[in-house]
Amino acid sequence: MSSGRCVILLCMAALLAACTHWPERRDGYRVDHQYPATAYSSRIYHLVLHYTSSEEPRALRSLTGPEVSSHYLVPVPPRGETRPVIYQMVPEHERAWHAGVSAWGSRSNINDTSIGIEIINTGPRAAEGGVAWAPYPPEQIDAVIALVRDLVRRYDIDPINIVGHSDVAPLRKVDPGPAFPWKALYDAGLGVWPEERVVQRYRDWFTLLPPTLSDVQEALATFGYPIRLTGEPDRQTCSTVQAFQMRFRPADYRGVPDAETVAILWALLERYRPALLPPLAEWDTGGPPSWAGWNVTCPVMRDTGHG
């Protein structure tokens, strides 16, 4: 290469470098980007998973209408599809209308701090002997896992903040329902799950020394659930326990805070919220458990899955 050509290339490189500090032209003003700040954080702290309670055509109409929206919609991929197409409906930096009145941990209005992921699934239907829940095909869950993994990586989301709609709004919502395979997400390195040996330890403890209902409410609130500490077997407690069971003990989600349920709850707190773990009180051996005389029924709601 000739020396003259080298000089020209060097000059061009210098000009290109200088151009990076030229102000951006906007309508009526210019913006200089050469002094980026470091004292800021992402608005995104949560991922909220939903089901649509409908097939894809109706879900698309609802989520592109004037009342509700979601950042992403995960359809059922065609059989054999290895790289499924996921619909992005709202830019990630914008606020979608998917969670409605909601709270998790110390934050409320979860729409402000979350990305919403709707999943095509028809939810519950009446069936002989109770309620049947639509399954989630493995190919669809693979797509959900790929999407969640990417979002977690880019926004450094705490595993405990990957939640369902029923977690952040247990009095109103049941999605993504007990058929959603939360354990599959955990096995893929996403979200939270208790250690069975720890669950067994607490199960043995609580079988002999059951917690009070106030203790259960406090533990649920410590984990993140929006629940008031009333000490009463009220509807909000029943619905919150039911939401917890749908996620972590889906084989039985009657809403009764039995020994296995509270053992799972305490095992989760020990693993993910150890500094906030409520102390094990000095209960009287053989005393009535917190679920004794439980007389609140928790019928499974059939909701729209949106908002």
mmCIF file of C-alpha atoms in Angstrom:
data_model
loop_
_atom_site.group_PDB
_atom_site.id
_atom_site.type_symbol
_atom_site.label_atom_id
_atom_site.label_comp_id
_atom_site.label_asym_id
_atom_site.label_seq_id
_atom_site.Cartn_x
_atom_site.Cartn_y
_atom_site.Cartn_z
ATOM 1 C CA MET A 1 0.000 0.000 0.000
ATOM 2 C CA SER A 2 1.384 3.425 -0.952
ATOM 3 C CA SER A 3 2.244 5.985 1.709
ATOM 4 C CA GLY A 4 -0.281 8.416 0.174
ATOM 5 C CA ARG A 5 -3.104 5.903 0.534
ATOM 6 C CA CYS A 6 -2.117 5.217 4.140
ATOM 7 C CA VAL A 7 -2.307 8.945 4.918
ATOM 8 C CA ILE A 8 -5.765 9.147 3.362
ATOM 9 C CA LEU A 9 -7.022 6.154 5.365
ATOM 10 C CA LEU A 10 -5.621 7.565 8.598
ATOM 11 C CA CYS A 11 -7.295 10.896 7.936
ATOM 12 C CA MET A 12 -10.599 9.164 7.256
ATOM 13 C CA ALA A 13 -10.294 7.206 10.521
ATOM 14 C CA ALA A 14 -9.578 10.404 12.419
ATOM 15 C CA LEU A 15 -12.609 12.073 10.865
ATOM 16 C CA LEU A 16 -14.840 9.103 11.743
ATOM 17 C CA ALA A 17 -13.584 9.178 15.335
ATOM 18 C CA ALA A 18 -14.285 12.869 15.543
ATOM 19 C CA CYS A 19 -17.795 12.332 14.179
ATOM 20 C CA THR A 20 -18.710 10.186 17.189
ATOM 21 C CA HIS A 21 -18.728 13.359 19.286
ATOM 22 C CA TRP A 22 -20.803 15.400 16.901
ATOM 23 C CA PRO A 23 -24.165 16.320 18.440
ATOM 24 C CA GLU A 24 -27.222 14.413 17.236
ATOM 25 C CA ARG A 25 -29.516 16.647 15.231
ATOM 26 C CA ARG A 26 -33.122 16.713 16.423
ATOM 27 C CA ASP A 27 -36.088 18.942 15.607
ATOM 28 C CA GLY A 28 -35.054 22.370 16.916
ATOM 29 C CA TYR A 29 -32.056 21.274 18.983
ATOM 30 C CA ARG A 30 -28.966 19.044 19.087
ATOM 31 C CA VAL A 31 -27.914 16.403 21.645
ATOM 32 C CA ASP A 32 -24.316 15.621 22.653
ATOM 33 C CA HIS A 33 -23.768 11.990 23.773
ATOM 34 C CA GLN A 34 -20.087 12.169 24.741
ATOM 35 C CA TYR A 35 -20.664 12.324 28.536
ATOM 36 C CA PRO A 36 -22.708 9.210 29.421
ATOM 37 C CA ALA A 37 -23.755 8.899 33.074
ATOM 38 C CA THR A 38 -23.162 5.740 35.114
ATOM 39 C CA ALA A 39 -25.560 6.426 38.028
ATOM 40 C CA TYR A 40 -28.744 4.870 36.668
ATOM 41 C CA SER A 41 -30.496 1.502 36.537
ATOM 42 C CA SER A 42 -32.963 -0.397 34.409
ATOM 43 C CA ARG A 43 -36.681 0.083 35.013
ATOM 44 C CA ILE A 44 -37.149 -3.682 34.620
ATOM 45 C CA TYR A 45 -37.068 -5.765 37.807
ATOM 46 C CA HIS A 46 -39.730 -8.388 37.110
ATOM 47 C CA LEU A 47 -40.892 -10.844 34.475
ATOM 48 C CA VAL A 48 -44.593 -11.683 34.704
ATOM 49 C CA LEU A 49 -45.875 -14.815 32.961
ATOM 50 C CA HIS A 50 -49.521 -15.120 31.889
ATOM 51 C CA TYR A 51 -51.751 -17.407 29.903
ATOM 52 C CA THR A 52 -54.136 -15.903 27.379
ATOM 53 C CA SER A 53 -57.166 -18.108 28.262
ATOM 54 C CA SER A 54 -57.897 -18.161 24.523
ATOM 55 C CA GLU A 55 -56.601 -19.385 21.198
ATOM 56 C CA GLU A 56 -54.155 -17.292 19.162
ATOM 57 C CA PRO A 57 -56.595 -15.274 16.975
ATOM 58 C CA ARG A 58 -58.606 -14.006 19.928
ATOM 59 C CA ALA A 59 -55.442 -13.346 21.966
ATOM 60 C CA LEU A 60 -53.988 -11.245 19.151
ATOM 61 C CA ARG A 61 -57.171 -9.202 18.940
ATOM 62 C CA SER A 62 -57.227 -8.614 22.696
ATOM 63 C CA LEU A 63 -53.558 -7.759 23.037
ATOM 64 C CA THR A 64 -53.597 -5.312 20.139
ATOM 65 C CA GLY A 65 -56.800 -3.616 21.275
ATOM 66 C CA PRO A 66 -57.266 -0.500 23.427
ATOM 67 C CA GLU A 67 -57.454 -2.090 26.897
ATOM 68 C CA VAL A 68 -54.622 -4.586 27.491
ATOM 69 C CA SER A 69 -51.212 -5.363 26.044
ATOM 70 C CA SER A 70 -48.104 -7.412 26.660
ATOM 71 C CA HIS A 71 -44.495 -7.109 25.597
ATOM 72 C CA TYR A 72 -44.392 -10.642 24.195
ATOM 73 C CA LEU A 73 -46.827 -13.329 23.089
ATOM 74 C CA VAL A 74 -45.598 -16.926 22.829
ATOM 75 C CA PRO A 75 -47.728 -19.018 20.439
ATOM 76 C CA VAL A 76 -47.787 -22.784 20.116
ATOM 77 C CA PRO A 77 -44.959 -23.500 17.645
ATOM 78 C CA PRO A 78 -45.615 -25.766 14.675
ATOM 79 C CA ARG A 79 -44.527 -29.320 15.370
ATOM 80 C CA GLY A 80 -40.822 -29.755 14.661
ATOM 81 C CA GLU A 81 -40.093 -26.017 14.751
ATOM 82 C CA THR A 82 -36.736 -25.527 16.478
ATOM 83 C CA ARG A 83 -36.608 -21.716 16.366
ATOM 84 C CA PRO A 84 -40.186 -20.602 16.985
ATOM 85 C CA VAL A 85 -41.376 -17.100 16.199
ATOM 86 C CA ILE A 86 -42.457 -15.075 19.241
ATOM 87 C CA TYR A 87 -44.534 -11.937 18.784
ATOM 88 C CA GLN A 88 -43.135 -8.733 20.317
ATOM 89 C CA MET A 89 -46.038 -6.359 20.793
ATOM 90 C CA VAL A 90 -44.608 -3.582 22.988
ATOM 91 C CA PRO A 91 -40.991 -2.297 23.087
ATOM 92 C CA GLU A 92 -39.247 -3.469 26.247
ATOM 93 C CA HIS A 93 -38.526 0.055 27.462
ATOM 94 C CA GLU A 94 -42.215 0.936 27.264
ATOM 95 C CA ARG A 95 -44.875 0.098 29.873
ATOM 96 C CA ALA A 96 -47.321 -2.590 28.764
ATOM 97 C CA TRP A 97 -50.746 -3.027 30.382
ATOM 98 C CA HIS A 98 -50.617 -6.649 31.458
ATOM 99 C CA ALA A 99 -50.514 -6.969 35.257
ATOM 100 C CA GLY A 100 -53.237 -4.574 36.392
ATOM 101 C CA VAL A 101 -53.535 -3.924 40.125
ATOM 102 C CA SER A 102 -50.541 -5.870 41.402
ATOM 103 C CA ALA A 103 -47.662 -6.024 43.875
ATOM 104 C CA TRP A 104 -44.615 -8.131 44.629
ATOM 105 C CA GLY A 105 -42.281 -7.621 47.560
ATOM 106 C CA SER A 106 -41.820 -3.929 48.258
ATOM 107 C CA ARG A 107 -43.111 -2.830 44.846
ATOM 108 C CA SER A 108 -46.632 -2.176 43.611
ATOM 109 C CA ASN A 109 -47.964 -1.343 40.133
ATOM 110 C CA ILE A 110 -45.848 -4.096 38.631
ATOM 111 C CA ASN A 111 -46.583 -2.844 35.112
ATOM 112 C CA ASP A 112 -44.090 -0.065 35.885
ATOM 113 C CA THR A 113 -41.207 -2.445 36.548
ATOM 114 C CA SER A 114 -41.873 -5.535 34.483
ATOM 115 C CA ILE A 115 -41.906 -7.217 31.115
ATOM 116 C CA GLY A 116 -45.122 -9.125 30.454
ATOM 117 C CA ILE A 117 -45.077 -12.463 28.647
ATOM 118 C CA GLU A 118 -48.401 -13.873 27.479
ATOM 119 C CA ILE A 119 -48.494 -17.567 26.542
ATOM 120 C CA ILE A 120 -51.178 -19.050 24.308
ATOM 121 C CA ASN A 121 -53.103 -21.434 26.570
ATOM 122 C CA THR A 122 -56.835 -21.809 27.152
ATOM 123 C CA GLY A 123 -56.554 -22.344 30.909
ATOM 124 C CA PRO A 124 -59.209 -24.201 32.952
ATOM 125 C CA ARG A 125 -62.386 -25.849 31.773
ATOM 126 C CA ALA A 126 -65.079 -27.790 33.551
ATOM 127 C CA ALA A 127 -64.448 -31.523 33.550
ATOM 128 C CA GLU A 128 -65.812 -34.618 35.223
ATOM 129 C CA GLY A 129 -64.667 -34.551 38.815
ATOM 130 C CA GLY A 130 -63.510 -30.933 38.824
ATOM 131 C CA VAL A 131 -61.402 -28.741 36.556
ATOM 132 C CA ALA A 132 -59.096 -29.673 33.677
ATOM 133 C CA TRP A 133 -56.227 -27.401 32.684
ATOM 134 C CA ALA A 134 -54.923 -27.071 29.148
ATOM 135 C CA PRO A 135 -51.351 -28.399 28.822
ATOM 136 C CA TYR A 136 -48.365 -26.405 27.624
ATOM 137 C CA PRO A 137 -46.626 -28.216 24.715
ATOM 138 C CA PRO A 138 -42.898 -28.838 25.285
ATOM 139 C CA GLU A 139 -41.989 -26.850 22.150
ATOM 140 C CA GLN A 140 -43.843 -23.838 23.559
ATOM 141 C CA ILE A 141 -42.092 -24.114 26.925
ATOM 142 C CA ASP A 142 -38.746 -24.313 25.114
ATOM 143 C CA ALA A 143 -39.623 -20.990 23.467
ATOM 144 C CA VAL A 144 -40.617 -19.471 26.819
ATOM 145 C CA ILE A 145 -37.348 -20.641 28.355
ATOM 146 C CA ALA A 146 -35.303 -19.133 25.510
ATOM 147 C CA LEU A 147 -37.118 -15.801 25.838
ATOM 148 C CA VAL A 148 -36.887 -15.677 29.634
ATOM 149 C CA ARG A 149 -33.208 -16.633 29.576
ATOM 150 C CA ASP A 150 -32.450 -13.787 27.163
ATOM 151 C CA LEU A 151 -34.378 -11.237 29.229
ATOM 152 C CA VAL A 152 -32.781 -12.372 32.491
ATOM 153 C CA ARG A 153 -29.331 -12.070 30.941
ATOM 154 C CA ARG A 154 -29.930 -8.596 29.549
ATOM 155 C CA TYR A 155 -31.669 -7.125 32.594
ATOM 156 C CA ASP A 156 -29.994 -9.124 35.390
ATOM 157 C CA ILE A 157 -33.368 -10.081 36.871
ATOM 158 C CA ASP A 158 -33.381 -11.683 40.312
ATOM 159 C CA PRO A 159 -34.702 -15.277 40.017
ATOM 160 C CA ILE A 160 -37.285 -14.579 42.728
ATOM 161 C CA ASN A 161 -38.752 -11.846 40.516
ATOM 162 C CA ILE A 162 -39.720 -14.253 37.732
ATOM 163 C CA VAL A 163 -43.363 -14.589 38.704
ATOM 164 C CA GLY A 164 -46.814 -15.495 37.483
ATOM 165 C CA HIS A 165 -49.816 -13.208 37.205
ATOM 166 C CA SER A 166 -51.394 -15.108 40.098
ATOM 167 C CA ASP A 167 -48.359 -14.319 42.275
ATOM 168 C CA VAL A 168 -48.692 -10.549 41.882
ATOM 169 C CA ALA A 169 -52.527 -10.472 41.876
ATOM 170 C CA PRO A 170 -53.698 -13.584 43.785
ATOM 171 C CA LEU A 171 -57.157 -12.207 44.574
ATOM 172 C CA ARG A 172 -57.932 -11.688 40.879
ATOM 173 C CA LYS A 173 -55.878 -14.035 38.746
ATOM 174 C CA VAL A 174 -54.895 -17.685 38.455
ATOM 175 C CA ASP A 175 -52.672 -17.641 35.367
ATOM 176 C CA PRO A 176 -50.432 -19.216 34.239
ATOM 177 C CA GLY A 177 -52.170 -21.936 36.291
ATOM 178 C CA PRO A 178 -51.092 -25.251 37.824
ATOM 179 C CA ALA A 179 -50.304 -26.813 34.435
ATOM 180 C CA PHE A 180 -47.461 -24.387 33.821
ATOM 181 C CA PRO A 181 -44.145 -26.242 34.409
ATOM 182 C CA TRP A 182 -42.271 -23.887 36.746
ATOM 183 C CA LYS A 183 -39.916 -26.742 37.616
ATOM 184 C CA ALA A 184 -38.856 -26.952 33.943
ATOM 185 C CA LEU A 185 -37.845 -23.284 34.072
ATOM 186 C CA TYR A 186 -35.874 -23.897 37.255
ATOM 187 C CA ASP A 187 -34.141 -26.929 35.708
ATOM 188 C CA ALA A 188 -33.131 -24.592 32.858
ATOM 189 C CA GLY A 189 -31.499 -22.245 35.382
ATOM 190 C CA LEU A 190 -34.404 -19.797 35.648
ATOM 191 C CA GLY A 191 -36.570 -18.894 38.617
ATOM 192 C CA VAL A 192 -36.716 -20.522 42.044
ATOM 193 C CA TRP A 193 -37.510 -23.908 43.514
ATOM 194 C CA PRO A 194 -37.139 -25.466 46.998
ATOM 195 C CA GLU A 195 -34.661 -28.205 47.888
ATOM 196 C CA GLU A 196 -36.536 -31.397 48.725
ATOM 197 C CA ARG A 197 -34.318 -32.311 51.696
ATOM 198 C CA VAL A 198 -35.026 -28.918 53.253
ATOM 199 C CA VAL A 199 -38.744 -29.288 52.553
ATOM 200 C CA GLN A 200 -38.675 -32.649 54.345
ATOM 201 C CA ARG A 201 -36.921 -31.120 57.364
ATOM 202 C CA TYR A 202 -39.534 -28.407 57.689
ATOM 203 C CA ARG A 203 -42.355 -30.864 56.994
ATOM 204 C CA ASP A 204 -41.216 -32.990 59.937
ATOM 205 C CA TRP A 205 -40.960 -29.881 62.113
ATOM 206 C CA PHE A 206 -44.346 -28.442 61.183
ATOM 207 C CA THR A 207 -46.092 -31.790 61.607
ATOM 208 C CA LEU A 208 -45.147 -31.629 65.292
ATOM 209 C CA LEU A 209 -45.080 -27.854 65.804
ATOM 210 C CA PRO A 210 -47.413 -26.187 63.330
ATOM 211 C CA PRO A 211 -47.193 -22.438 62.678
ATOM 212 C CA THR A 212 -49.939 -19.978 63.436
ATOM 213 C CA LEU A 213 -51.898 -18.446 60.602
ATOM 214 C CA SER A 214 -50.208 -15.111 61.343
ATOM 215 C CA ASP A 215 -46.828 -16.821 60.852
ATOM 216 C CA VAL A 216 -47.968 -18.225 57.503
ATOM 217 C CA GLN A 217 -49.214 -14.827 56.357
ATOM 218 C CA GLU A 218 -45.940 -13.196 57.414
ATOM 219 C CA ALA A 219 -43.927 -15.841 55.549
ATOM 220 C CA LEU A 220 -45.969 -15.383 52.372
ATOM 221 C CA ALA A 221 -45.497 -11.610 52.567
ATOM 222 C CA THR A 222 -41.769 -12.063 53.171
ATOM 223 C CA PHE A 223 -41.480 -14.188 50.050
ATOM 224 C CA GLY A 224 -43.200 -11.458 48.026
ATOM 225 C CA TYR A 225 -46.947 -12.059 47.998
ATOM 226 C CA PRO A 226 -49.285 -9.085 48.524
ATOM 227 C CA ILE A 227 -51.102 -10.261 51.650
ATOM 228 C CA ARG A 228 -52.323 -8.409 54.744
ATOM 229 C CA LEU A 229 -51.375 -9.794 58.168
ATOM 230 C CA THR A 230 -54.797 -10.388 59.706
ATOM 231 C CA GLY A 231 -54.308 -13.685 61.541
ATOM 232 C CA GLU A 232 -57.690 -14.744 60.143
ATOM 233 C CA PRO A 233 -58.648 -17.521 57.692
ATOM 234 C CA ASP A 234 -59.994 -14.966 55.250
ATOM 235 C CA ARG A 235 -60.461 -15.055 51.512
ATOM 236 C CA GLN A 236 -57.232 -13.177 50.743
ATOM 237 C CA THR A 237 -55.231 -15.786 52.653
ATOM 238 C CA CYS A 238 -57.031 -18.640 50.931
ATOM 239 C CA SER A 239 -56.434 -17.150 47.474
ATOM 240 C CA THR A 240 -52.783 -16.363 48.195
ATOM 241 C CA VAL A 241 -52.104 -19.863 49.504
ATOM 242 C CA GLN A 242 -53.850 -21.240 46.440
ATOM 243 C CA ALA A 243 -51.650 -19.149 44.129
ATOM 244 C CA PHE A 244 -48.561 -20.391 45.980
ATOM 245 C CA GLN A 245 -49.715 -24.013 45.699
ATOM 246 C CA MET A 246 -50.529 -23.731 41.998
ATOM 247 C CA ARG A 247 -46.923 -22.786 41.464
ATOM 248 C CA PHE A 248 -45.025 -24.959 43.940
ATOM 249 C CA ARG A 249 -47.440 -27.811 44.784
ATOM 250 C CA PRO A 250 -49.808 -28.041 41.803
ATOM 251 C CA ALA A 251 -51.090 -31.510 42.722
ATOM 252 C CA ASP A 252 -53.217 -29.956 45.493
ATOM 253 C CA TYR A 253 -54.206 -26.293 45.349
ATOM 254 C CA ARG A 254 -57.279 -26.164 47.596
ATOM 255 C CA GLY A 255 -55.872 -23.138 49.422
ATOM 256 C CA VAL A 256 -55.380 -24.915 52.760
ATOM 257 C CA PRO A 257 -51.994 -23.986 54.331
ATOM 258 C CA ASP A 258 -51.147 -27.530 55.418
ATOM 259 C CA ALA A 259 -47.815 -28.846 56.690
ATOM 260 C CA GLU A 260 -46.421 -29.584 53.230
ATOM 261 C CA THR A 261 -47.355 -26.154 51.888
ATOM 262 C CA VAL A 262 -45.740 -24.238 54.741
ATOM 263 C CA ALA A 263 -42.700 -26.548 54.581
ATOM 264 C CA ILE A 264 -42.218 -25.592 50.918
ATOM 265 C CA LEU A 265 -42.664 -21.923 51.816
ATOM 266 C CA TRP A 266 -40.078 -21.995 54.615
ATOM 267 C CA ALA A 267 -37.646 -23.965 52.427
ATOM 268 C CA LEU A 268 -37.920 -21.276 49.747
ATOM 269 C CA LEU A 269 -37.319 -18.538 52.298
ATOM 270 C CA GLU A 270 -34.281 -20.334 53.693
ATOM 271 C CA ARG A 271 -32.826 -20.629 50.199
ATOM 272 C CA TYR A 272 -33.711 -17.242 48.697
ATOM 273 C CA ARG A 273 -34.599 -14.901 51.574
ATOM 274 C CA PRO A 274 -32.443 -16.202 54.462
ATOM 275 C CA ALA A 275 -31.941 -12.787 56.052
ATOM 276 C CA LEU A 276 -35.739 -12.290 56.160
ATOM 277 C CA LEU A 277 -36.699 -15.797 57.282
ATOM 278 C CA PRO A 278 -39.326 -15.565 60.058
ATOM 279 C CA PRO A 279 -38.036 -17.265 63.239
ATOM 280 C CA LEU A 280 -39.520 -20.587 64.250
ATOM 281 C CA ALA A 281 -41.606 -19.732 67.292
ATOM 282 C CA GLU A 282 -41.872 -21.850 70.462
ATOM 283 C CA TRP A 283 -45.151 -23.551 69.672
ATOM 284 C CA ASP A 284 -46.748 -26.083 71.968
ATOM 285 C CA THR A 285 -46.279 -29.628 70.762
ATOM 286 C CA GLY A 286 -49.593 -31.094 69.762
ATOM 287 C CA GLY A 287 -51.367 -27.744 69.501
ATOM 288 C CA PRO A 288 -53.929 -27.139 66.752
ATOM 289 C CA PRO A 289 -52.318 -26.390 63.390
ATOM 290 C CA SER A 290 -52.960 -23.150 61.566
ATOM 291 C CA TRP A 291 -55.174 -24.993 59.081
ATOM 292 C CA ALA A 292 -57.376 -26.627 61.741
ATOM 293 C CA GLY A 293 -60.981 -25.625 61.285
ATOM 294 C CA TRP A 294 -60.220 -24.087 57.901
ATOM 295 C CA ASN A 295 -63.624 -23.250 56.494
ATOM 296 C CA VAL A 296 -62.891 -20.942 53.569
ATOM 297 C CA THR A 297 -63.442 -22.412 50.122
ATOM 298 C CA CYS A 298 -61.300 -21.270 47.236
ATOM 299 C CA PRO A 299 -63.114 -21.932 43.979
ATOM 300 C CA VAL A 300 -60.892 -21.753 40.933
ATOM 301 C CA MET A 301 -61.601 -18.494 39.125
ATOM 302 C CA ARG A 302 -62.160 -18.487 35.397
ATOM 303 C CA ASP A 303 -60.694 -15.186 34.323
ATOM 304 C CA THR A 304 -59.579 -13.630 31.078
ATOM 305 C CA GLY A 305 -55.881 -13.926 31.793
ATOM 306 C CA HIS A 306 -55.374 -10.275 30.839
ATOM 307 C CA GLY A 307 -54.924 -7.145 32.944
#
